Short mmCIF file of C-alpha atoms and ligand atoms in Angstrom, two decimals:
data_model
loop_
_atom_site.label_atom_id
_atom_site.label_comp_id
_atom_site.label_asym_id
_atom_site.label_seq_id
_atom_site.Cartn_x
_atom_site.Cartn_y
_atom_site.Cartn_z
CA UNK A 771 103.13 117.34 100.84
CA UNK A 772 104.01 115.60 104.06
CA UNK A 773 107.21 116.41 105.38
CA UNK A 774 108.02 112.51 106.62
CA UNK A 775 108.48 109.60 104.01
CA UNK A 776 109.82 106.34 104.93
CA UNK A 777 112.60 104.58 102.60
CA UNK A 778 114.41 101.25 102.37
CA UNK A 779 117.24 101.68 104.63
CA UNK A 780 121.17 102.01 103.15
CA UNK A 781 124.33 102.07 105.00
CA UNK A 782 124.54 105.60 104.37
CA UNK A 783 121.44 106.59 106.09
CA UNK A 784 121.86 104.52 109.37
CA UNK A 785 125.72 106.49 109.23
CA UNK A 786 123.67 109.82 108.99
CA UNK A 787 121.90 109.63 112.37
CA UNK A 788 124.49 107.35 114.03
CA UNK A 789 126.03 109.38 116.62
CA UNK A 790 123.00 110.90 117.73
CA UNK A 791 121.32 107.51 118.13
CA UNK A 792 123.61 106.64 120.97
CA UNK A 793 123.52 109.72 122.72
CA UNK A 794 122.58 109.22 126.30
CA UNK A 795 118.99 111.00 126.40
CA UNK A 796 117.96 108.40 123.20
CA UNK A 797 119.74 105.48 124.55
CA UNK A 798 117.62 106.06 127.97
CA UNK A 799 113.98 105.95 126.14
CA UNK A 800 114.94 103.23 123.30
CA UNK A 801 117.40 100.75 124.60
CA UNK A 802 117.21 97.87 127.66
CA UNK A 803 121.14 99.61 128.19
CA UNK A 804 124.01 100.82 126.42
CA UNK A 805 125.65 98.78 123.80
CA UNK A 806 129.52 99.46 122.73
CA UNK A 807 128.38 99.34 118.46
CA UNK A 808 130.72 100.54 115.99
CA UNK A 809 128.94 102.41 112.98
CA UNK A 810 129.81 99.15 110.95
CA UNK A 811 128.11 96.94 113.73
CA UNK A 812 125.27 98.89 114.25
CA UNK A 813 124.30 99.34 109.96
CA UNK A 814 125.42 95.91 108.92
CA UNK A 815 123.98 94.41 111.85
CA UNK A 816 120.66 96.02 110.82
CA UNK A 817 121.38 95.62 107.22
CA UNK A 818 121.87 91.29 107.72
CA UNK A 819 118.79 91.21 109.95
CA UNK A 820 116.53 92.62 107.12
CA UNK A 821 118.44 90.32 104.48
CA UNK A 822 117.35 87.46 106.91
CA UNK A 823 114.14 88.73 107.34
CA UNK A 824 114.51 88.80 111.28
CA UNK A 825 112.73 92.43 110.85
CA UNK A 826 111.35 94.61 108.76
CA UNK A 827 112.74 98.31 108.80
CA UNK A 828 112.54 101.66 106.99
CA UNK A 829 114.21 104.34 107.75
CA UNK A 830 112.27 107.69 108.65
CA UNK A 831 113.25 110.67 106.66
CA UNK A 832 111.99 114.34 107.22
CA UNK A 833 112.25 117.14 105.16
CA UNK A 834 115.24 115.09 103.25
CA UNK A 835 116.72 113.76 106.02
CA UNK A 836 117.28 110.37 107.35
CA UNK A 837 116.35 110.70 111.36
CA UNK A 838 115.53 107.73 112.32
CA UNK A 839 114.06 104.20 112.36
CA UNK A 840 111.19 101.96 112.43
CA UNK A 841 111.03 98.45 112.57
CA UNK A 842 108.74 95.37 112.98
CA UNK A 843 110.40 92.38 114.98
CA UNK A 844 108.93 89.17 116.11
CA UNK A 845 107.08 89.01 112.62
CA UNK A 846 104.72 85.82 113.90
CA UNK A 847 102.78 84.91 110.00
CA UNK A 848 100.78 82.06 111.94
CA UNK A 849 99.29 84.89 114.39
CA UNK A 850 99.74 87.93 111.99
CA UNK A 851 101.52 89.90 114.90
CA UNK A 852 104.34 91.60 115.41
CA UNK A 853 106.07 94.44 117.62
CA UNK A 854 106.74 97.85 116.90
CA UNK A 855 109.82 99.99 117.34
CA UNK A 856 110.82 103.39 116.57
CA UNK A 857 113.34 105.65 117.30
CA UNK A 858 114.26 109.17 115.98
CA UNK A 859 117.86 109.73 116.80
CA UNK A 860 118.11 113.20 117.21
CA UNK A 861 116.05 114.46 120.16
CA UNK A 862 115.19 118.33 118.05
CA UNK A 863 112.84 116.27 116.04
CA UNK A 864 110.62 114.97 118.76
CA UNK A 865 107.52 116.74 119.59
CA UNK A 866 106.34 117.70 115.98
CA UNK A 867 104.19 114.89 115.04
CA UNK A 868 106.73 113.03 112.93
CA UNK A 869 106.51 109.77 114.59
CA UNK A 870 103.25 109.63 114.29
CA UNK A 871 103.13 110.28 110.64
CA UNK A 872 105.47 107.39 110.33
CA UNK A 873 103.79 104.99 112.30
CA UNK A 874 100.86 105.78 109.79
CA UNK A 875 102.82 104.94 106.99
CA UNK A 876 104.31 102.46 108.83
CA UNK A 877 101.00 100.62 109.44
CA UNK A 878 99.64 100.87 105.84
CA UNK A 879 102.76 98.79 104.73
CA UNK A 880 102.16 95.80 107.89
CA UNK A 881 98.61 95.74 106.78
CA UNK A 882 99.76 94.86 103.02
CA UNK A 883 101.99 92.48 104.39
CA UNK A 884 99.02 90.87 106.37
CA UNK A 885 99.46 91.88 109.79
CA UNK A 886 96.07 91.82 112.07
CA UNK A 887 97.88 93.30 115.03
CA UNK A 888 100.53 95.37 116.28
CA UNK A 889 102.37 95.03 119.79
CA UNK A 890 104.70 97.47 121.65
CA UNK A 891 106.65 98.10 124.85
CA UNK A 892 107.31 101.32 126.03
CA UNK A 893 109.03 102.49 129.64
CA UNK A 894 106.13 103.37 131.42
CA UNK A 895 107.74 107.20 132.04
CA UNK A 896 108.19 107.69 128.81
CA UNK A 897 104.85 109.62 128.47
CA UNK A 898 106.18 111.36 124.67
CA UNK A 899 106.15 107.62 122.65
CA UNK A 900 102.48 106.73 124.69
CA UNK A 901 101.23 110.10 123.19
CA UNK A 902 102.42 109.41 119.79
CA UNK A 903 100.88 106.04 120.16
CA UNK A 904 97.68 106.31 121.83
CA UNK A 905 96.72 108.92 119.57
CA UNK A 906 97.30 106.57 116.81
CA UNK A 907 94.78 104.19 118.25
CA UNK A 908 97.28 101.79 119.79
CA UNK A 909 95.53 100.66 123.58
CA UNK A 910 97.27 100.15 127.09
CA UNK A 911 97.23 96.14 127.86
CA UNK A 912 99.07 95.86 130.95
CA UNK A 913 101.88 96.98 132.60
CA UNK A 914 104.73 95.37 134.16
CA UNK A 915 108.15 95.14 136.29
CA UNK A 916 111.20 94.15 134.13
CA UNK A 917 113.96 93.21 136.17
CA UNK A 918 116.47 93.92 134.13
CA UNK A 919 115.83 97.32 133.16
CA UNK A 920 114.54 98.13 136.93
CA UNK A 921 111.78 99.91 135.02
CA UNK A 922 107.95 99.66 134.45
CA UNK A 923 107.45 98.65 130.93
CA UNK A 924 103.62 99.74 129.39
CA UNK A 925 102.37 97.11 126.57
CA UNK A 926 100.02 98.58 123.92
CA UNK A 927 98.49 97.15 121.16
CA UNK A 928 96.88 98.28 117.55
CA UNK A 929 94.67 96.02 115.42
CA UNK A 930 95.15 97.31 111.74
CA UNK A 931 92.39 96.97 109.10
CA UNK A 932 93.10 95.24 106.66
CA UNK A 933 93.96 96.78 103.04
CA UNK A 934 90.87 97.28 100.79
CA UNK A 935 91.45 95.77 97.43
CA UNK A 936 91.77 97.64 94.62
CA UNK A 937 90.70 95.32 91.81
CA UNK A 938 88.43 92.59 91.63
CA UNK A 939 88.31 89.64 94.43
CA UNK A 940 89.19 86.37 92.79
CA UNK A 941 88.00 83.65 95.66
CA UNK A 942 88.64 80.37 95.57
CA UNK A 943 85.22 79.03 93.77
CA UNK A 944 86.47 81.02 90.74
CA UNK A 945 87.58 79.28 87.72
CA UNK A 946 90.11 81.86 87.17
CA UNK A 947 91.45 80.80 91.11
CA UNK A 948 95.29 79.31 91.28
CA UNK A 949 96.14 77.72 94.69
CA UNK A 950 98.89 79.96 96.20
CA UNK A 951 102.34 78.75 96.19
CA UNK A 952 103.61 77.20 99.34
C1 LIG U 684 108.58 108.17 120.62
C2 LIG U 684 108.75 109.01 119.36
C3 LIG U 684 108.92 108.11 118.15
C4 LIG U 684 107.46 109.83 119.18
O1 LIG U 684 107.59 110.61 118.04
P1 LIG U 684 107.35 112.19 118.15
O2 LIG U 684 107.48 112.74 116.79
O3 LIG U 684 108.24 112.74 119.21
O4 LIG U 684 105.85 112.25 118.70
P2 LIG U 684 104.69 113.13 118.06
O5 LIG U 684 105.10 114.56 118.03
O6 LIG U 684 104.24 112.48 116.81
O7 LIG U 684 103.59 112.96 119.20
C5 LIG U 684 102.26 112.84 118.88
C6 LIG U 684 101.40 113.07 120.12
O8 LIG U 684 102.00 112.61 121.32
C7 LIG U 684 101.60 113.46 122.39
N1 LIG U 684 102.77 113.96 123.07
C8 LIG U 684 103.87 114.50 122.52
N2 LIG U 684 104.76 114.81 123.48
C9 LIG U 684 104.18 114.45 124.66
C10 LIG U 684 104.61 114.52 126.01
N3 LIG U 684 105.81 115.01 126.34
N4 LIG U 684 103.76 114.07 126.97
C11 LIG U 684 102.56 113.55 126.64
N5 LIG U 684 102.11 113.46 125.37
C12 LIG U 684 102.92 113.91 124.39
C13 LIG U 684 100.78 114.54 121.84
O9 LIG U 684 99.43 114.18 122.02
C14 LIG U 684 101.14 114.53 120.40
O10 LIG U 684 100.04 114.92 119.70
P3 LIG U 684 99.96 116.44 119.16
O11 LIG U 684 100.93 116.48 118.01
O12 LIG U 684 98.54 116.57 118.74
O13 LIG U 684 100.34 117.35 120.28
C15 LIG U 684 109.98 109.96 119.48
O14 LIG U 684 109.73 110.92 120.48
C16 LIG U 684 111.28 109.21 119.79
O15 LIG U 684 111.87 108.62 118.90
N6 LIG U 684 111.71 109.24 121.07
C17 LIG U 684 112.96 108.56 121.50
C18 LIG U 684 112.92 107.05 121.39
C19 LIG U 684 111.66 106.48 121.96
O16 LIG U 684 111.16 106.89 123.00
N7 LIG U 684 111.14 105.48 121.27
C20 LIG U 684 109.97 104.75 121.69
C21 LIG U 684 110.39 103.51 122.34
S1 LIG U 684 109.01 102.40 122.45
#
């Protein structure tokens, strides 16, 4: 059995991880800078964006443990896009392939949700996270200067398949076919 599973994120689990998350060496790959959050800003913060459906976010578990997170932001349903973030807090888990097992997860659940296409930015020295990515499948688009930051930022994207049904395909010449709620 695989050794990461992704769950629906609690208070408890973003408190697990929460000092490591802002330790320097994660804040430098995973953040624009350094906020000041409290434990109860950063999980209830995260908590009220999923409740609002700002983003969608699991929480990346290994071996039992909560490590980490991954989220989908900028959820566009006209375009069926939307960008890609993850972060494993504490920097002894990086290297072992366990963001890219979530990512796969990860993917399987955009693709049921209908996403065509993933985005990402990623500092362009952080060569670890374009690893991960690239061998996923995700695709350098361009890379630019952000000001802000004062670092190169790398763009990648990933077009998913879409899920294969697993029953029959009701279309809408069917007599059995009800017009979807709006
Ligand atoms: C980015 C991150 C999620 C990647 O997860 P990870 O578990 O460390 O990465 P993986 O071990 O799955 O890497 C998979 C592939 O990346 C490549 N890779 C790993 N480390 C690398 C490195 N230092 N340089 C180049 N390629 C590397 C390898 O090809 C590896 O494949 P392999 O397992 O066949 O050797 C994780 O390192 C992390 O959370 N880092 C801190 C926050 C961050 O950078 N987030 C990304 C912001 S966009």
């Amino acid at each position: 059995m695989s050794a990461v599973s992704l769950k629906i994120p609690t208070f408890e689990d973003y408190a697990h991880f929460y000092e490591k998350r802002f330790l320097d060496e994660v804040v430098y790959w995973a953040d624009d800078e350094h906020h000041e959050l409290s434990l109860n800003d950063y999980a209830y913060g995260r908590l009220c964006a999923q409740t609002e459906g700002e983003i969608l976010e699991r929480i990346i578990v290994v071996n039992g443990e909560p490590v980490g997170t991954i989220t989908a932001r900028e959820y566009i349903r006209r375009t069926c896009q939307c960008t890609l973030g993850i972060v494993i807090a504490d920097p002894q888990y990086w290297g072992h392939g366990y963001g890219y097992e979530a990512i796969k997860q990860f993917t399987l659940i955009l693709a049921t949700k209908g996403i065509g296409r993933v985005l990402l930015e990623t500092y362009a020295n952080n060569k670890r996270a374009q690893g991960c990515f690239h061998k996923i499948g995700f695709r350098k688009r361009r890379v630019f200067f952000a000001p802000n930051t004062g670092r190169f930022i790398v763009q990648m994207t990933l077009d998913l398949k879409p899920p294969r049904p697993i029953g029959e395909v009701i279309r809408p010449n069917d007599p059995r076919w009800k017009n979807p709620k709006s």
